[in-house]
PDB file of C-alpha atoms in Angstrom:
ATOM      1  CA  UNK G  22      19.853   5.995  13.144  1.00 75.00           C
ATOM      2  CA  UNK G  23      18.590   4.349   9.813  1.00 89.00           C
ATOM      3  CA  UNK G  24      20.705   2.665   7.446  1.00 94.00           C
ATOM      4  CA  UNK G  25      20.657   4.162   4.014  1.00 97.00           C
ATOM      5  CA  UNK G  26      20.090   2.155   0.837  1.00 98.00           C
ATOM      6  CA  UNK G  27      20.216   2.561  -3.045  1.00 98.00           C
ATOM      7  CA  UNK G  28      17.393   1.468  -4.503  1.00 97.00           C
ATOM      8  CA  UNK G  29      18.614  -1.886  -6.046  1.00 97.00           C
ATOM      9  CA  UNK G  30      20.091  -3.068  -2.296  1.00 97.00           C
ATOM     10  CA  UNK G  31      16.037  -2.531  -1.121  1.00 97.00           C
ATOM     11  CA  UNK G  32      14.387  -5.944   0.589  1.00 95.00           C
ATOM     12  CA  UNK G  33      11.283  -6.763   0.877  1.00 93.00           C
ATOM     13  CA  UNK G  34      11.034  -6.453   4.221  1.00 90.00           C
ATOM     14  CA  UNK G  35      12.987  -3.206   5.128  1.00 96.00           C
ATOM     15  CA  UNK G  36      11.807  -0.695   7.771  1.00 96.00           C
ATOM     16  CA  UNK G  37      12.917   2.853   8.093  1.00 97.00           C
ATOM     17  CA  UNK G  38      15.331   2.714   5.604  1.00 98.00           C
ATOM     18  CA  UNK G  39      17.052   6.084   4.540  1.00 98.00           C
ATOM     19  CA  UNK G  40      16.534   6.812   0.666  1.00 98.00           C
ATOM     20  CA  UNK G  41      17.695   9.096  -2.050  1.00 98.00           C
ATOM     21  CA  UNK G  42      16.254  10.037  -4.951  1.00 98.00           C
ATOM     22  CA  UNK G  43      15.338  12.085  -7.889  1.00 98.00           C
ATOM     23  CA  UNK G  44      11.547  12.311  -9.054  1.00 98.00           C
ATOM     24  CA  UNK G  45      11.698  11.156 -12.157  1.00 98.00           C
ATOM     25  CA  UNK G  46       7.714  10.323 -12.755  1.00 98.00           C
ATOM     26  CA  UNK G  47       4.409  11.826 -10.690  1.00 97.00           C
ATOM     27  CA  UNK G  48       0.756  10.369 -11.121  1.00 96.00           C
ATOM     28  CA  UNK G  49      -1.306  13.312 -12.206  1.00 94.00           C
ATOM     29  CA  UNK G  50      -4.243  11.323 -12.515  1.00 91.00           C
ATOM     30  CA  UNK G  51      -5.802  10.946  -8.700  1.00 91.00           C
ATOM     31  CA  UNK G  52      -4.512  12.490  -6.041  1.00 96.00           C
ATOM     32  CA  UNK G  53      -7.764  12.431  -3.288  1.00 95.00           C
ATOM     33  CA  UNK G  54      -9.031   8.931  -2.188  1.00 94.00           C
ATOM     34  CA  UNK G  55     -13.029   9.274  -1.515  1.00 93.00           C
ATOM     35  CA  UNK G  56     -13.566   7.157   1.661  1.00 95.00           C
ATOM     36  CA  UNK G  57     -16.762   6.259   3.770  1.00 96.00           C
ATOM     37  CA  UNK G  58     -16.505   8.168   7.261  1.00 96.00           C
ATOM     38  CA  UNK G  59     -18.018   5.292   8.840  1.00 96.00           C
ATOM     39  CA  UNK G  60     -16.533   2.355   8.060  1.00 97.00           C
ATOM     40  CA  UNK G  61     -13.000   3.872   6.000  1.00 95.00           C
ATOM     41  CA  UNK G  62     -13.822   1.925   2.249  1.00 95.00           C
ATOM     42  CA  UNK G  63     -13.472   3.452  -0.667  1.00 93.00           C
ATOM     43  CA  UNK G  64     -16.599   5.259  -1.805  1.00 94.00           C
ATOM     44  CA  UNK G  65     -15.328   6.800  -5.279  1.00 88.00           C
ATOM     45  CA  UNK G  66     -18.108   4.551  -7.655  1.00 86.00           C
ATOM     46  CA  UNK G  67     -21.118   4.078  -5.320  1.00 84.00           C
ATOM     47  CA  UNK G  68     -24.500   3.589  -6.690  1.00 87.00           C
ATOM     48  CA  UNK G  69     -26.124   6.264  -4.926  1.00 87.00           C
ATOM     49  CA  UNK G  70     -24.557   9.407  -4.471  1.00 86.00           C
ATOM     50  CA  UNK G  71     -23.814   9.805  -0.385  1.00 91.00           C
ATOM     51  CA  UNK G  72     -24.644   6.008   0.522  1.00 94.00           C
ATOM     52  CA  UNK G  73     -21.745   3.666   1.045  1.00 95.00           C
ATOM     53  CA  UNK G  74     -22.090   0.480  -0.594  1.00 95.00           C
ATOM     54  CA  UNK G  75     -20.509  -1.400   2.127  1.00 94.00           C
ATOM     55  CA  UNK G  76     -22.088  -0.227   5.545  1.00 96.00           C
ATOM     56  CA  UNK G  77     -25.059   1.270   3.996  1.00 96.00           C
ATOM     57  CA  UNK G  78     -24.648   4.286   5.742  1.00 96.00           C
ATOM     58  CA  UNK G  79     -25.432   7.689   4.421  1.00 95.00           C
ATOM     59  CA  UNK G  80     -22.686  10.477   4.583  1.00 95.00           C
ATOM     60  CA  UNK G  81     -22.812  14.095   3.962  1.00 94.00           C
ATOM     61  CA  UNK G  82     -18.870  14.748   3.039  1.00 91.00           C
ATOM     62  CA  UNK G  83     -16.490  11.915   2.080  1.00 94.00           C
ATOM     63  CA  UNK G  84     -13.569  11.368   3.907  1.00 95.00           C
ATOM     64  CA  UNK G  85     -10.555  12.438   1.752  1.00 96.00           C
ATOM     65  CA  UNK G  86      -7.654  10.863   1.806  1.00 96.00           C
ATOM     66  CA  UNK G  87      -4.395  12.517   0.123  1.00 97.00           C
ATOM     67  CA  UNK G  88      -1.971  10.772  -1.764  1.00 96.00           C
ATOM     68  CA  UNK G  89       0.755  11.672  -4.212  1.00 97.00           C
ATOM     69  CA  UNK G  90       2.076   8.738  -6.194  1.00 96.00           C
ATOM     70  CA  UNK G  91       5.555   9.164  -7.437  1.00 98.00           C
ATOM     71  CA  UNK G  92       8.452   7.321  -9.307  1.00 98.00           C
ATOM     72  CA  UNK G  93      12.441   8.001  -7.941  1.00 98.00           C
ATOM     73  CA  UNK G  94      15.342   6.848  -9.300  1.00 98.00           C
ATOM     74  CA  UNK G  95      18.952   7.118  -8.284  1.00 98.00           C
ATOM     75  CA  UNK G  96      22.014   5.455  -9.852  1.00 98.00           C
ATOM     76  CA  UNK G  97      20.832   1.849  -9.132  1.00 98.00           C
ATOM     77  CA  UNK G  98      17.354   1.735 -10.548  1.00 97.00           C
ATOM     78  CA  UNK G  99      13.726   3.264  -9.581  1.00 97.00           C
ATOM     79  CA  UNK G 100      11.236   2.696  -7.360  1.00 98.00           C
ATOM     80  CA  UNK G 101       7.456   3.871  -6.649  1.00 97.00           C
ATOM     81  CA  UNK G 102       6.745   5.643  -3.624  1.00 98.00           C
ATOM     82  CA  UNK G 103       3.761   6.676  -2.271  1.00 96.00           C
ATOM     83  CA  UNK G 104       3.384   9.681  -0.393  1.00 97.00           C
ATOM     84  CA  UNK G 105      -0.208   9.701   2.109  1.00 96.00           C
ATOM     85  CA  UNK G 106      -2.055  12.648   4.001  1.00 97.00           C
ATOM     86  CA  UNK G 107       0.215  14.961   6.212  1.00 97.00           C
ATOM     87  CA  UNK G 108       3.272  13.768   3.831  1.00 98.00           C
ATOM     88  CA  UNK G 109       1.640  14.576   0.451  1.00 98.00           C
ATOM     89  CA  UNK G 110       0.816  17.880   1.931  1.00 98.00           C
ATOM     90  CA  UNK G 111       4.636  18.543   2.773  1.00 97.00           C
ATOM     91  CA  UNK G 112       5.897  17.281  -0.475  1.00 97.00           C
ATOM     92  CA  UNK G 113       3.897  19.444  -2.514  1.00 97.00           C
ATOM     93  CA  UNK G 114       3.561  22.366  -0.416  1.00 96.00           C
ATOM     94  CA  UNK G 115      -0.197  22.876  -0.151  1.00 96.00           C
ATOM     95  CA  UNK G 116      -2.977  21.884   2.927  1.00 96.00           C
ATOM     96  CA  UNK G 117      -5.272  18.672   1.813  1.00 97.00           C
ATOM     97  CA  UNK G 118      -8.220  21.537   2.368  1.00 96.00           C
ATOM     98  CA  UNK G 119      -6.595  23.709  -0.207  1.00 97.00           C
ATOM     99  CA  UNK G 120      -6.351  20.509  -2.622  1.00 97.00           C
ATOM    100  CA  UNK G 121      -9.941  19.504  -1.837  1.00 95.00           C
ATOM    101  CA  UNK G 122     -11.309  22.929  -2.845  1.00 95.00           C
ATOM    102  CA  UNK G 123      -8.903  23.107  -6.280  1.00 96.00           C
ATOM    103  CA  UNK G 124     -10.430  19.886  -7.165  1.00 93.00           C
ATOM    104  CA  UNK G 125     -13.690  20.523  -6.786  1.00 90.00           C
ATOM    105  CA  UNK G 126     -13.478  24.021  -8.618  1.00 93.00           C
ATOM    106  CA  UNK G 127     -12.534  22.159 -11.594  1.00 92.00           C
ATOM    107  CA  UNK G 128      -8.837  23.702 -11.327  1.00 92.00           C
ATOM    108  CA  UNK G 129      -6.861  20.308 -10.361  1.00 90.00           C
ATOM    109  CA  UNK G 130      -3.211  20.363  -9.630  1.00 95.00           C
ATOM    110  CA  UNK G 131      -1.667  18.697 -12.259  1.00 95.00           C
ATOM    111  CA  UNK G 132       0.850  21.647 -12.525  1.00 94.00           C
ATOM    112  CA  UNK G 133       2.041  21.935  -8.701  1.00 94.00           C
ATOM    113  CA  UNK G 134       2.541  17.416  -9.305  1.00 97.00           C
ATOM    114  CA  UNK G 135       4.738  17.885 -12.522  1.00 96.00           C
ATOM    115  CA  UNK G 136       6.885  20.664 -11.157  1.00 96.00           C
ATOM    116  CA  UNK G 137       7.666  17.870  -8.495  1.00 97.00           C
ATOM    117  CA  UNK G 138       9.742  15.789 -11.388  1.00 98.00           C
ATOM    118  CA  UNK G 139      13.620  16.661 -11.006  1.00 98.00           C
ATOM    119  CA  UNK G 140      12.899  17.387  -7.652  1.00 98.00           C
ATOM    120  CA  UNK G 141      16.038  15.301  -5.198  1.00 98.00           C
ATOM    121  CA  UNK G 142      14.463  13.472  -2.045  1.00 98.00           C
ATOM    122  CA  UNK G 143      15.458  11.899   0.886  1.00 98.00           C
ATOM    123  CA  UNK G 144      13.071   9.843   2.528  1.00 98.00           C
ATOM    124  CA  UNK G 145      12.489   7.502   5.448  1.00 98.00           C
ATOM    125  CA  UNK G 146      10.147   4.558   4.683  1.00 97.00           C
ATOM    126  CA  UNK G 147       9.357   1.003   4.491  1.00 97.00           C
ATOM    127  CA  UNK G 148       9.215  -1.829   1.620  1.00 97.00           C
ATOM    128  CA  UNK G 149       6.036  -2.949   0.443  1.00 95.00           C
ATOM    129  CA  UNK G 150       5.673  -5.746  -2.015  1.00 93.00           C
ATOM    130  CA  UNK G 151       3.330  -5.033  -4.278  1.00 90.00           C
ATOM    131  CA  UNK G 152       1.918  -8.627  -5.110  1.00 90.00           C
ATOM    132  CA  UNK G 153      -0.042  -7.555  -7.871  1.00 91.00           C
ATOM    133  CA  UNK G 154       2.902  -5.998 -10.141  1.00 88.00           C
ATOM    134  CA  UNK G 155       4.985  -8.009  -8.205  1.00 90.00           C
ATOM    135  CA  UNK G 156       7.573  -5.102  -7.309  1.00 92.00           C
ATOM    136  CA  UNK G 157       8.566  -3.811  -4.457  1.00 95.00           C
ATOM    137  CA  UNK G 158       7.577  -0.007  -3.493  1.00 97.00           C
ATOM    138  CA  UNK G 159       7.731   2.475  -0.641  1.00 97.00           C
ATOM    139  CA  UNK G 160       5.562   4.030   1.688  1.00 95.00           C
ATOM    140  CA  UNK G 161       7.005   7.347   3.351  1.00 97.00           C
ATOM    141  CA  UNK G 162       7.381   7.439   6.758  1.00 97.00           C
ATOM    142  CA  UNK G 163       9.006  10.753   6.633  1.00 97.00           C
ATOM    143  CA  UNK G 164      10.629  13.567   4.165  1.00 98.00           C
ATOM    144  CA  UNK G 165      14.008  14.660   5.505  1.00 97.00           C
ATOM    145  CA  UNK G 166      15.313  16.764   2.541  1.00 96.00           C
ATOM    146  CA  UNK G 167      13.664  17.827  -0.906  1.00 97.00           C
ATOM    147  CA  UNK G 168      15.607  19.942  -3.218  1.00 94.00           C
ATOM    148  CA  UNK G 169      15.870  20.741  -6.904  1.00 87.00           C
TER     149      UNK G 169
END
């Protein structure tokens, strides 16, 4: 069983904590991380198109990653969770593939991320400090519930 939490109670080092809340802010501007398929780093600003910049390697297709980053808030405050790969793809109803190819068409889905805001969510996940903005967030372990 998981304990649940409001969002001011959350410690910096909680695991599989239960959480509720309402999306009250989605990132629009990124949602696919472009990654080597040979050594995983990021690949979105190398030099020459198709050649990582770390291993050297040469790659036909990036690896994609999906992520949806998103902003809750229940009575106690708000918090910035991050939603990766097979999770993104639940909370927004729609494959990565499906995504990918949208993206790449030029179409985006800017539209299918805002209608997310209002949307009620209960989540499993962990605490994360975030030393750079020096807050804590949460990565999704799991979506249990998401209703309008």
């Amino acid at each position: 069983s998981f304990v649940s939490k409001t969002i001011e109670s959350l410690l910096e080092d909680d695991t599989n904590v239960k959480v509720t809340g309402r999306i009250c802010d989605v990132n629009t501007d990124r949602v696919l991380l472009k990654r080597c398929p040979h050594c995983d780093n990021n690949v979105e600003h190398t030099e020459m198109e198709n050649v990582c910049d770390f291993c050297g390697e040469e790659f036909e297709e990036p690896k994609y990653t999906l992520f949806v980053n998103t902003t809750i808030e229940d009575e106690t405050g708000e918090i910035q969770v991050t939603f990766y790969e097979n999770l993104a793809e639940e909370l927004i109803d729609m494959d990565k593939e499906r995504v990918i190819s949208l993206i790449e068409d030029g179409y985006g889905i800017e539209d299918k991320l805002e209608d997310l805001n209002g949307t009620t969510i209960e989540i499993i996940a962990n605490v994360r400090f975030d030393g750079y903005n020096e807050t804590n967030k949460l990565s999704t372990k799991k979506l249990l519930n998401k209703y309008l």
